[in-house]
Amino acid sequence: MDIVTQVLSGVFALGPIAAMIGASILGVFIGALPGLNPVMAIALLLPLTYSMEPLVALGMVAGIYNGSMYGGAIPAILLRIPGTPAAIATTFDGYPMAQRGEAARALKIACWSSALGGTASAIALMTIGPILARATLAFGPAEYFWIAMFGMASIGVLVGTDAAKGLMAATLGLLLGTVGLDQLSGTARFTFDQVWLLSGLDLIVILVGLYALPPVIALAEAADLKGLSAAQLKLEPAKVPWSEVRSLVPTWIRSSLIGIGVGILPGAGGNIAAFLSYNAAKSASDDPDSFGKGNPVGVAAAECGNNSDNAASMIPALTLGIPGNVIAALVLGALLIHGLQPGPQLFHQNPGLVGGFMVQMLLTSLLILAVGGAAATKIFAQVQRLPGVMLVPTILVLMAVGVYVINGRVIDLWIMFVAGLAGYVFEKTNIPLAPIVLGLILGPMAEQNVRRALLISRGDVTELVTRPISAVIALATLGLILFPIVAAISRRRRSA
């Protein structure tokens, strides 16, 4: 009981409360600006935390993390520009809803889904975190290879109507993922003697180019001089029927479990959780053809999935000292700055601090309901009322600034420009962009882990499928590939 009192008294002090509220608002703004991301914001924040109380510093980290992950959905829905990599799947159905004049409804569903996903993740961190973290120690390179293959198997859901074009796009993503130094041998691949290519192509730069520049070009082509009126935008409070809320509950539960599972695995991330959640929602739907055309279930699945990864990625970081993603690594850095050593002893030596951070992850998830919904609808959504000719230069400047500050290199602006032109051509020729991104994210993960597994087993390929966990994931991957084929055959038989 003393520990509970210590945790609550520490979290609900004036400093941590102000830090959580202010950082949540800042996080929403960071996520809503393409090119900026929570990793950058938290990395810049860390040196400033030396003089802060630990719970104030961690409260700011929690607020920026949860706020920015939701904030990425705002431009994804309004402009089809993902504010963060994890918001890519949100564009699939969020933007079509906005085009139908349902921007407020889509933002409300995204807000609810983000808050519920983050809350479920925080509860998992507080309750079953240590148990789940120890279970992930059984995962080796073979298991991570099959996790990446399971994610790539969902490409079948994202390729659209033309499988050949979808597979071509996925292959391009896999090729782009090979650029840079080989992590195992140290050999430079496809760098053409350019030093800046040794670190590979920056994912955020490619994403901003692929997803942000084509809509800007389309706005320039339309030469809109008026913008949308308030009546057309329909920004008055959207009433979501109770029947629709109930229909979203299974999606929220499913996506939360997927996001928590992905978050616990070191090296995975919210973008993978969002894609897997979207794929699972589409596979479970009675009307899969409506996905990509403005189905609110797609928005709920993507947002709940990527936010339920947030606190879950802290589980291996706090319990084992193994960061689940880059942000978890930055949290470990914040703990070390204040003289705290992450790992199993952290819970025994500093229970008040660890418990306080867990509660902060929960509270900042709930703050999205207040901060996120108001900011998205009353501030950011007004951007659609601006004439297109005003939006074009504004978005271009924000894109350029966001991309430049990532690495401080002018060459990144050229990469963004080339990726944007390629994305524009792909859209005109009906080549889907999502498989490119999925290949770019999961390709290196699959390649490096399968090679590690073969090195450990001295070339014995059977090791990839004889380990119990890897065999289960391999069977699940096979089922994911075969399910659409079997479903298509059964539909043809019924129609015949």
Short mmCIF file of C-alpha atoms in Angstrom, two decimals:
data_model
loop_
_atom_site.label_atom_id
_atom_site.label_comp_id
_atom_site.label_asym_id
_atom_site.label_seq_id
_atom_site.Cartn_x
_atom_site.Cartn_y
_atom_site.Cartn_z
CA MET A 1 0.00 0.00 0.00
CA ASP A 2 2.95 2.32 0.75
CA ILE A 3 4.24 1.83 -2.80
CA VAL A 4 0.85 2.71 -4.30
CA THR A 5 0.71 5.86 -2.21
CA GLN A 6 4.26 6.75 -3.22
CA VAL A 7 3.46 6.24 -6.92
CA LEU A 8 0.24 8.26 -6.89
CA SER A 9 1.67 11.09 -4.81
CA GLY A 10 4.63 11.35 -7.18
CA VAL A 11 2.56 11.26 -10.39
CA PHE A 12 -0.17 13.66 -9.26
CA ALA A 13 2.22 16.36 -8.09
CA LEU A 14 2.04 19.68 -9.94
CA GLY A 15 5.27 19.23 -11.91
CA PRO A 16 4.52 15.81 -13.46
CA ILE A 17 0.89 16.79 -14.20
CA ALA A 18 1.97 19.96 -16.03
CA ALA A 19 4.66 17.99 -17.87
CA MET A 20 2.19 15.37 -19.07
CA ILE A 21 -0.41 17.89 -20.28
CA GLY A 22 2.09 20.18 -21.98
CA ALA A 23 4.02 17.31 -23.59
CA SER A 24 0.81 15.65 -24.83
CA ILE A 25 -0.22 18.85 -26.61
CA LEU A 26 3.30 19.25 -28.03
CA GLY A 27 3.28 15.60 -29.10
CA VAL A 28 0.06 16.04 -31.08
CA PHE A 29 1.61 19.00 -32.91
CA ILE A 30 4.85 17.07 -33.60
CA GLY A 31 2.97 14.07 -34.96
CA ALA A 32 0.79 16.27 -37.14
CA LEU A 33 3.78 17.84 -38.93
CA PRO A 34 5.12 15.50 -41.66
CA GLY A 35 8.83 14.80 -41.22
CA LEU A 36 8.90 15.49 -37.49
CA ASN A 37 8.63 12.47 -35.21
CA PRO A 38 8.68 11.55 -31.51
CA VAL A 39 12.19 10.09 -31.75
CA MET A 40 13.58 13.46 -32.81
CA ALA A 41 11.61 15.35 -30.17
CA ILE A 42 12.57 13.04 -27.29
CA ALA A 43 16.23 12.97 -28.41
CA LEU A 44 16.31 16.79 -28.28
CA LEU A 45 14.54 16.72 -24.92
CA LEU A 46 16.96 14.33 -23.16
CA PRO A 47 19.80 16.81 -22.52
CA LEU A 48 17.27 19.16 -20.93
CA THR A 49 16.21 16.55 -18.36
CA TYR A 50 19.43 16.67 -16.33
CA SER A 51 18.03 19.28 -13.98
CA MET A 52 14.49 17.87 -13.86
CA GLU A 53 12.90 15.51 -11.38
CA PRO A 54 12.79 11.97 -12.87
CA LEU A 55 8.97 11.81 -12.99
CA VAL A 56 8.78 15.23 -14.65
CA ALA A 57 11.23 14.11 -17.35
CA LEU A 58 9.51 10.75 -17.86
CA GLY A 59 6.10 12.43 -17.91
CA MET A 60 7.29 14.62 -20.78
CA VAL A 61 8.58 11.55 -22.63
CA ALA A 62 5.26 9.73 -22.14
CA GLY A 63 3.24 12.73 -23.29
CA ILE A 64 5.29 13.35 -26.43
CA TYR A 65 5.28 9.63 -27.30
CA ASN A 66 1.54 9.02 -26.96
CA GLY A 67 0.54 12.44 -28.30
CA SER A 68 2.67 12.23 -31.43
CA MET A 69 1.53 8.70 -32.28
CA TYR A 70 -2.04 9.99 -32.39
CA GLY A 71 -1.04 13.27 -34.03
CA GLY A 72 0.26 11.38 -37.05
CA ALA A 73 -3.33 10.41 -37.87
CA ILE A 74 -4.46 14.02 -38.32
CA PRO A 75 -2.70 14.80 -41.64
CA ALA A 76 -3.15 11.15 -42.65
CA ILE A 77 -6.92 11.61 -42.52
CA LEU A 78 -7.16 15.21 -43.73
CA LEU A 79 -4.50 15.27 -46.45
CA ARG A 80 -3.46 11.62 -46.94
CA ILE A 81 -0.02 12.56 -45.58
CA PRO A 82 1.05 10.30 -42.67
CA GLY A 83 2.50 12.45 -39.90
CA THR A 84 4.47 9.46 -38.60
CA PRO A 85 5.45 6.14 -40.26
CA ALA A 86 2.93 4.33 -38.04
CA ALA A 87 0.08 6.38 -39.57
CA ILE A 88 0.51 5.02 -43.10
CA ALA A 89 -2.26 2.44 -42.68
CA THR A 90 -4.56 5.20 -41.36
CA THR A 91 -4.48 6.91 -44.77
CA PHE A 92 -6.08 3.90 -46.46
CA ASP A 93 -9.57 4.61 -45.08
CA GLY A 94 -9.17 7.88 -43.20
CA TYR A 95 -8.57 10.04 -46.26
CA PRO A 96 -11.52 8.59 -48.24
CA MET A 97 -13.73 9.37 -45.23
CA ALA A 98 -12.49 12.98 -45.25
CA GLN A 99 -13.19 13.22 -48.98
CA ARG A 100 -16.79 12.21 -48.27
CA GLY A 101 -17.07 15.06 -45.79
CA GLU A 102 -16.63 12.75 -42.76
CA ALA A 103 -13.37 14.26 -41.48
CA ALA A 104 -14.73 14.92 -37.98
CA ARG A 105 -16.10 11.38 -37.71
CA ALA A 106 -12.81 9.85 -38.87
CA LEU A 107 -10.81 12.00 -36.43
CA LYS A 108 -13.13 11.04 -33.56
CA ILE A 109 -12.76 7.31 -34.32
CA ALA A 110 -8.98 7.75 -34.60
CA CYS A 111 -8.92 9.60 -31.27
CA TRP A 112 -10.93 6.92 -29.47
CA SER A 113 -8.90 4.11 -31.04
CA SER A 114 -5.58 5.74 -30.15
CA ALA A 115 -6.66 6.30 -26.54
CA LEU A 116 -8.00 2.76 -26.13
CA GLY A 117 -4.94 1.19 -27.73
CA GLY A 118 -2.57 3.22 -25.58
CA THR A 119 -4.60 2.44 -22.46
CA ALA A 120 -4.58 -1.31 -23.16
CA SER A 121 -0.84 -1.16 -23.76
CA ALA A 122 -0.23 0.70 -20.49
CA ILE A 123 -2.34 -1.83 -18.57
CA ALA A 124 -0.31 -4.65 -20.13
CA LEU A 125 2.88 -2.85 -19.07
CA MET A 126 1.63 -2.57 -15.47
CA THR A 127 0.22 -6.09 -15.10
CA ILE A 128 1.84 -8.72 -17.29
CA GLY A 129 4.95 -6.85 -18.42
CA PRO A 130 7.62 -8.82 -16.53
CA ILE A 131 6.07 -12.18 -17.48
CA LEU A 132 5.77 -11.31 -21.18
CA ALA A 133 9.25 -9.83 -21.31
CA ARG A 134 10.84 -13.03 -20.05
CA ALA A 135 8.85 -15.01 -22.63
CA THR A 136 10.43 -12.98 -25.46
CA LEU A 137 13.85 -14.25 -24.41
CA ALA A 138 12.87 -17.47 -26.20
CA PHE A 139 12.79 -15.57 -29.50
CA GLY A 140 15.90 -15.99 -31.62
CA PRO A 141 16.81 -14.99 -35.20
CA ALA A 142 14.61 -17.75 -36.67
CA GLU A 143 11.53 -16.45 -34.84
CA TYR A 144 12.21 -12.85 -35.87
CA PHE A 145 12.64 -13.97 -39.47
CA TRP A 146 9.21 -15.59 -39.45
CA ILE A 147 7.67 -12.53 -37.78
CA ALA A 148 9.01 -10.43 -40.66
CA MET A 149 7.70 -12.99 -43.17
CA PHE A 150 4.31 -12.94 -41.45
CA GLY A 151 4.23 -9.17 -41.88
CA MET A 152 5.24 -9.40 -45.54
CA ALA A 153 2.54 -12.00 -46.13
CA SER A 154 0.04 -9.22 -45.48
CA ILE A 155 1.22 -7.63 -48.72
CA GLY A 156 -1.47 -9.80 -50.33
CA VAL A 157 -4.05 -7.59 -48.61
CA LEU A 158 -2.38 -4.36 -49.69
CA VAL A 159 -1.57 -5.04 -53.36
CA GLY A 160 -4.96 -3.86 -54.59
CA THR A 161 -6.71 -5.30 -57.61
CA ASP A 162 -3.57 -5.86 -59.69
CA ALA A 163 -1.36 -8.44 -57.95
CA ALA A 164 1.49 -8.05 -60.46
CA LYS A 165 1.82 -4.32 -59.76
CA GLY A 166 1.58 -4.92 -56.03
CA LEU A 167 4.31 -7.53 -56.06
CA MET A 168 6.47 -5.27 -58.22
CA ALA A 169 6.05 -2.49 -55.64
CA ALA A 170 6.95 -4.87 -52.80
CA THR A 171 10.06 -5.99 -54.69
CA LEU A 172 11.12 -2.37 -55.12
CA GLY A 173 10.76 -1.87 -51.36
CA LEU A 174 12.88 -4.94 -50.67
CA LEU A 175 15.59 -3.65 -53.03
CA LEU A 176 15.62 -0.21 -51.39
CA GLY A 177 16.06 -1.92 -48.04
CA THR A 178 19.37 -3.46 -49.16
CA VAL A 179 21.09 -0.09 -49.70
CA GLY A 180 23.87 0.65 -47.20
CA LEU A 181 26.31 -1.33 -45.08
CA ASP A 182 25.55 -5.00 -44.56
CA GLN A 183 25.06 -5.38 -40.81
CA LEU A 184 26.72 -8.79 -40.71
CA SER A 185 29.66 -8.51 -43.10
CA GLY A 186 30.16 -4.73 -43.18
CA THR A 187 30.12 -4.76 -46.99
CA ALA A 188 28.80 -1.66 -48.74
CA ARG A 189 25.87 -2.46 -51.01
CA PHE A 190 24.53 -0.19 -53.78
CA THR A 191 26.29 2.86 -52.29
CA PHE A 192 28.15 3.84 -55.50
CA ASP A 193 31.05 5.20 -53.40
CA GLN A 194 28.73 7.74 -51.74
CA VAL A 195 29.45 8.07 -48.01
CA TRP A 196 25.94 9.31 -47.21
CA LEU A 197 24.47 6.05 -48.53
CA LEU A 198 26.45 3.89 -46.09
CA SER A 199 23.72 4.30 -43.45
CA GLY A 200 21.04 3.33 -45.98
CA LEU A 201 18.01 5.29 -47.15
CA ASP A 202 16.27 7.06 -44.28
CA LEU A 203 12.79 5.60 -43.86
CA ILE A 204 11.14 8.88 -42.86
CA VAL A 205 12.62 10.73 -45.85
CA ILE A 206 11.26 8.07 -48.22
CA LEU A 207 7.86 8.08 -46.51
CA VAL A 208 7.52 11.86 -46.66
CA GLY A 209 8.38 11.77 -50.35
CA LEU A 210 6.11 8.85 -51.27
CA TYR A 211 3.08 9.94 -49.27
CA ALA A 212 3.34 13.71 -48.90
CA LEU A 213 4.53 14.98 -52.28
CA PRO A 214 1.94 13.27 -54.58
CA PRO A 215 -1.03 14.90 -52.76
CA VAL A 216 0.74 18.26 -52.97
CA ILE A 217 1.19 17.82 -56.73
CA ALA A 218 -2.49 16.88 -56.99
CA LEU A 219 -3.43 20.06 -55.08
CA ALA A 220 -1.31 22.11 -57.46
CA GLU A 221 -2.99 20.45 -60.45
CA ALA A 222 -6.46 21.22 -59.08
CA ALA A 223 -5.54 24.92 -58.63
CA ASP A 224 -8.27 25.32 -56.00
CA LEU A 225 -8.82 29.00 -55.21
CA LYS A 226 -11.67 28.60 -52.70
CA GLY A 227 -11.10 25.65 -50.38
CA LEU A 228 -13.87 23.90 -48.51
CA SER A 229 -16.57 25.70 -46.61
CA ALA A 230 -17.40 24.80 -43.02
CA ALA A 231 -20.60 23.10 -44.25
CA GLN A 232 -18.68 20.99 -46.77
CA LEU A 233 -16.05 20.01 -44.23
CA LYS A 234 -18.69 18.97 -41.69
CA LEU A 235 -16.57 19.79 -38.66
CA GLU A 236 -19.47 20.07 -36.25
CA PRO A 237 -19.27 17.40 -33.53
CA ALA A 238 -19.80 14.09 -35.27
CA LYS A 239 -22.20 11.74 -33.58
CA VAL A 240 -21.04 8.15 -33.84
CA PRO A 241 -24.03 5.84 -33.26
CA TRP A 242 -23.82 3.45 -30.34
CA SER A 243 -24.35 0.56 -32.76
CA GLU A 244 -21.19 1.57 -34.64
CA VAL A 245 -19.23 1.86 -31.40
CA ARG A 246 -20.27 -1.68 -30.46
CA SER A 247 -19.26 -2.93 -33.89
CA LEU A 248 -15.77 -1.48 -33.35
CA VAL A 249 -15.20 -3.25 -30.02
CA PRO A 250 -13.93 -6.54 -31.57
CA THR A 251 -11.56 -4.53 -33.78
CA TRP A 252 -10.24 -2.60 -30.78
CA ILE A 253 -9.66 -5.81 -28.79
CA ARG A 254 -7.97 -7.59 -31.71
CA SER A 255 -5.78 -4.63 -32.63
CA SER A 256 -4.78 -4.02 -29.01
CA LEU A 257 -3.60 -7.61 -28.62
CA ILE A 258 -1.68 -7.45 -31.90
CA GLY A 259 -0.04 -4.14 -30.97
CA ILE A 260 0.95 -5.36 -27.51
CA GLY A 261 2.43 -8.53 -28.99
CA VAL A 262 4.41 -6.58 -31.58
CA GLY A 263 5.56 -4.00 -29.04
CA ILE A 264 7.08 -6.61 -26.76
CA LEU A 265 9.32 -7.88 -29.55
CA PRO A 266 12.54 -5.84 -29.74
CA GLY A 267 13.08 -4.38 -33.21
CA ALA A 268 9.43 -4.28 -34.23
CA GLY A 269 7.40 -1.09 -34.13
CA GLY A 270 4.09 0.72 -34.45
CA ASN A 271 4.17 0.67 -38.25
CA ILE A 272 4.29 -3.14 -38.27
CA ALA A 273 1.55 -3.30 -35.62
CA ALA A 274 -0.65 -0.97 -37.69
CA PHE A 275 -0.24 -3.02 -40.88
CA LEU A 276 -0.90 -6.32 -39.09
CA SER A 277 -3.95 -4.89 -37.31
CA TYR A 278 -5.34 -3.48 -40.55
CA ASN A 279 -4.75 -6.81 -42.28
CA ALA A 280 -6.48 -8.71 -39.47
CA ALA A 281 -9.48 -6.36 -39.55
CA LYS A 282 -9.84 -6.69 -43.31
CA SER A 283 -9.53 -10.49 -43.17
CA ALA A 284 -12.18 -10.71 -40.43
CA SER A 285 -14.60 -8.35 -42.18
CA ASP A 286 -17.74 -9.50 -43.98
CA ASP A 287 -17.11 -6.76 -46.53
CA PRO A 288 -13.34 -6.68 -47.20
CA ASP A 289 -13.84 -4.83 -50.49
CA SER A 290 -14.97 -1.72 -48.57
CA PHE A 291 -11.51 -1.34 -47.02
CA GLY A 292 -9.51 1.37 -48.73
CA LYS A 293 -12.73 3.18 -49.66
CA GLY A 294 -13.53 4.82 -46.33
CA ASN A 295 -14.39 2.01 -43.92
CA PRO A 296 -14.16 3.36 -40.34
CA VAL A 297 -13.09 -0.09 -39.12
CA GLY A 298 -9.86 0.38 -41.08
CA VAL A 299 -9.16 3.65 -39.24
CA ALA A 300 -9.94 2.05 -35.87
CA ALA A 301 -7.73 -0.97 -36.54
CA ALA A 302 -4.72 1.02 -37.72
CA GLU A 303 -4.82 3.62 -34.95
CA CYS A 304 -5.53 1.16 -32.15
CA GLY A 305 -2.77 -1.14 -33.40
CA ASN A 306 -0.03 1.46 -33.64
CA ASN A 307 -0.87 3.05 -30.26
CA SER A 308 -1.12 -0.26 -28.39
CA ASP A 309 2.53 -0.75 -29.32
CA ASN A 310 3.58 2.33 -27.29
CA ALA A 311 3.77 1.18 -23.67
CA ALA A 312 4.28 -2.45 -24.69
CA SER A 313 7.62 -1.53 -26.26
CA MET A 314 8.72 -0.44 -22.78
CA ILE A 315 8.14 -3.92 -21.32
CA PRO A 316 11.48 -5.47 -22.41
CA ALA A 317 13.23 -2.13 -21.81
CA LEU A 318 12.20 -1.75 -18.16
CA THR A 319 12.25 -5.43 -17.15
CA LEU A 320 15.28 -6.68 -19.08
CA GLY A 321 17.11 -3.55 -20.19
CA ILE A 322 16.43 -4.46 -23.84
CA PRO A 323 14.73 -1.61 -25.75
CA GLY A 324 11.79 -2.64 -27.92
CA ASN A 325 12.30 0.32 -30.27
CA VAL A 326 14.26 3.56 -30.60
CA ILE A 327 12.00 5.48 -28.22
CA ALA A 328 12.36 2.76 -25.58
CA ALA A 329 16.13 3.13 -25.98
CA LEU A 330 15.77 6.87 -25.36
CA VAL A 331 13.73 6.14 -22.22
CA LEU A 332 16.58 3.93 -21.01
CA GLY A 333 18.87 6.87 -21.65
CA ALA A 334 16.63 9.11 -19.55
CA LEU A 335 16.78 6.60 -16.69
CA LEU A 336 20.57 6.36 -16.92
CA ILE A 337 20.85 10.16 -16.89
CA HIS A 338 19.17 10.09 -13.47
CA GLY A 339 21.41 7.31 -12.17
CA LEU A 340 18.95 4.44 -12.59
CA GLN A 341 19.98 1.10 -14.06
CA PRO A 342 17.28 -0.57 -16.21
CA GLY A 343 16.73 -4.27 -15.66
CA PRO A 344 15.05 -6.67 -13.24
CA GLN A 345 16.47 -4.88 -10.17
CA LEU A 346 14.88 -1.58 -11.22
CA PHE A 347 11.48 -2.75 -9.95
CA HIS A 348 12.93 -3.60 -6.54
CA GLN A 349 15.24 -0.61 -6.14
CA ASN A 350 12.96 2.12 -7.53
CA PRO A 351 9.36 0.82 -7.49
CA GLY A 352 7.90 4.30 -7.04
CA LEU A 353 9.64 5.66 -10.13
CA VAL A 354 8.89 2.66 -12.37
CA GLY A 355 5.28 2.50 -11.21
CA GLY A 356 4.96 6.25 -11.71
CA PHE A 357 6.16 6.03 -15.32
CA MET A 358 3.69 3.22 -15.99
CA VAL A 359 0.84 5.35 -14.63
CA GLN A 360 2.06 8.28 -16.75
CA MET A 361 1.87 6.15 -19.90
CA LEU A 362 -1.73 5.33 -18.92
CA LEU A 363 -2.70 8.92 -18.14
CA THR A 364 -1.16 10.40 -21.29
CA SER A 365 -3.08 7.82 -23.33
CA LEU A 366 -6.31 9.01 -21.74
CA LEU A 367 -5.29 12.65 -22.27
CA ILE A 368 -5.59 12.02 -26.01
CA LEU A 369 -9.37 12.00 -25.56
CA ALA A 370 -9.28 15.58 -24.27
CA VAL A 371 -6.27 17.09 -25.99
CA GLY A 372 -6.28 15.15 -29.24
CA GLY A 373 -9.91 15.43 -30.19
CA ALA A 374 -10.10 19.17 -29.54
CA ALA A 375 -6.81 19.96 -31.27
CA ALA A 376 -7.58 17.82 -34.31
CA THR A 377 -11.10 19.08 -34.95
CA LYS A 378 -10.86 22.72 -33.92
CA ILE A 379 -7.35 23.52 -35.14
CA PHE A 380 -5.80 21.12 -37.63
CA ALA A 381 -8.97 20.19 -39.49
CA GLN A 382 -9.39 23.85 -40.46
CA VAL A 383 -6.49 23.35 -42.87
CA GLN A 384 -8.94 21.91 -45.39
CA ARG A 385 -10.72 25.27 -45.51
CA LEU A 386 -7.62 26.90 -46.98
CA PRO A 387 -7.44 27.18 -50.77
CA GLY A 388 -5.27 24.55 -52.38
CA VAL A 389 -2.94 27.18 -53.86
CA MET A 390 -2.12 28.29 -50.29
CA LEU A 391 -1.69 24.77 -48.97
CA VAL A 392 0.87 23.77 -51.61
CA PRO A 393 3.72 26.13 -50.58
CA THR A 394 2.88 25.74 -46.88
CA ILE A 395 3.09 21.93 -46.97
CA LEU A 396 6.24 22.02 -49.12
CA VAL A 397 8.01 24.26 -46.60
CA LEU A 398 6.96 22.03 -43.67
CA MET A 399 8.10 18.94 -45.56
CA ALA A 400 11.46 20.47 -46.42
CA VAL A 401 12.09 21.65 -42.86
CA GLY A 402 11.00 18.34 -41.35
CA VAL A 403 13.18 16.29 -43.69
CA TYR A 404 16.23 18.54 -43.38
CA VAL A 405 16.33 18.50 -39.57
CA ILE A 406 16.41 14.68 -39.49
CA ASN A 407 20.05 14.43 -40.60
CA GLY A 408 20.93 18.01 -41.53
CA ARG A 409 21.68 16.99 -45.14
CA VAL A 410 20.56 18.72 -48.32
CA ILE A 411 20.77 15.39 -50.17
CA ASP A 412 17.77 14.18 -48.15
CA LEU A 413 15.66 16.88 -49.83
CA TRP A 414 16.62 15.48 -53.23
CA ILE A 415 15.80 11.94 -52.09
CA MET A 416 12.40 13.16 -50.89
CA PHE A 417 11.83 14.90 -54.23
CA VAL A 418 12.73 11.79 -56.28
CA ALA A 419 10.62 9.54 -54.02
CA GLY A 420 7.73 11.97 -54.38
CA LEU A 421 7.92 12.02 -58.17
CA ALA A 422 8.08 8.21 -58.16
CA GLY A 423 5.04 8.08 -55.84
CA TYR A 424 3.14 10.43 -58.15
CA VAL A 425 3.90 8.24 -61.20
CA PHE A 426 2.96 5.11 -59.25
CA GLU A 427 -0.40 6.61 -58.30
CA LYS A 428 -1.13 7.57 -61.89
CA THR A 429 -0.34 4.01 -63.00
CA ASN A 430 -2.28 2.39 -60.10
CA ILE A 431 0.81 0.92 -58.44
CA PRO A 432 0.13 0.73 -54.67
CA LEU A 433 2.58 2.47 -52.33
CA ALA A 434 1.95 0.41 -49.18
CA PRO A 435 3.86 -2.70 -50.40
CA ILE A 436 6.92 -0.51 -51.07
CA VAL A 437 6.90 0.69 -47.48
CA LEU A 438 6.29 -2.78 -46.08
CA GLY A 439 9.17 -4.21 -48.12
CA LEU A 440 11.46 -1.38 -47.02
CA ILE A 441 10.63 -1.94 -43.33
CA LEU A 442 10.47 -5.73 -43.14
CA GLY A 443 12.97 -6.70 -45.84
CA PRO A 444 16.12 -5.88 -43.84
CA MET A 445 14.61 -7.47 -40.72
CA ALA A 446 13.92 -10.73 -42.57
CA GLU A 447 17.29 -10.80 -44.36
CA GLN A 448 19.48 -10.11 -41.35
CA ASN A 449 17.68 -12.59 -39.10
CA VAL A 450 17.58 -15.46 -41.58
CA ARG A 451 21.31 -15.04 -42.12
CA ARG A 452 21.95 -14.97 -38.37
CA ALA A 453 19.85 -18.10 -37.94
CA LEU A 454 21.79 -19.93 -40.66
CA LEU A 455 25.12 -18.82 -39.20
CA ILE A 456 24.12 -20.12 -35.76
CA SER A 457 22.88 -23.44 -37.19
CA ARG A 458 25.91 -23.70 -39.54
CA GLY A 459 23.73 -23.70 -42.63
CA ASP A 460 21.05 -26.10 -41.37
CA VAL A 461 17.86 -24.77 -42.99
CA THR A 462 15.65 -27.06 -40.93
CA GLU A 463 16.43 -24.94 -37.87
CA LEU A 464 14.10 -22.32 -39.30
CA VAL A 465 11.05 -24.57 -38.85
CA THR A 466 11.98 -27.12 -36.19
CA ARG A 467 11.96 -24.73 -33.23
CA PRO A 468 8.45 -24.76 -31.70
CA ILE A 469 7.80 -21.01 -31.77
CA SER A 470 9.20 -20.51 -35.26
CA ALA A 471 7.14 -23.47 -36.52
CA VAL A 472 3.94 -21.92 -35.15
CA ILE A 473 4.69 -18.53 -36.75
CA ALA A 474 5.63 -20.25 -40.03
CA LEU A 475 2.28 -22.09 -40.07
CA ALA A 476 0.46 -18.83 -39.31
CA THR A 477 2.30 -17.18 -42.22
CA LEU A 478 1.33 -20.02 -44.53
CA GLY A 479 -2.28 -19.72 -43.40
CA LEU A 480 -2.24 -15.97 -44.05
CA ILE A 481 -1.04 -16.61 -47.60
CA LEU A 482 -3.51 -19.41 -48.31
CA PHE A 483 -6.58 -17.83 -46.70
CA PRO A 484 -7.30 -15.28 -49.48
CA ILE A 485 -6.75 -17.97 -52.12
CA VAL A 486 -9.15 -20.40 -50.45
CA ALA A 487 -11.69 -17.62 -49.86
CA ALA A 488 -11.54 -16.57 -53.54
CA ILE A 489 -12.02 -20.15 -54.71
CA SER A 490 -15.01 -20.63 -52.40
CA ARG A 491 -16.58 -17.37 -53.62
CA ARG A 492 -16.22 -18.48 -57.24
CA ARG A 493 -17.84 -21.81 -56.46
CA ARG A 494 -20.77 -20.14 -54.74
CA SER A 495 -21.26 -17.71 -57.61
CA ALA A 496 -21.09 -20.59 -60.10
#
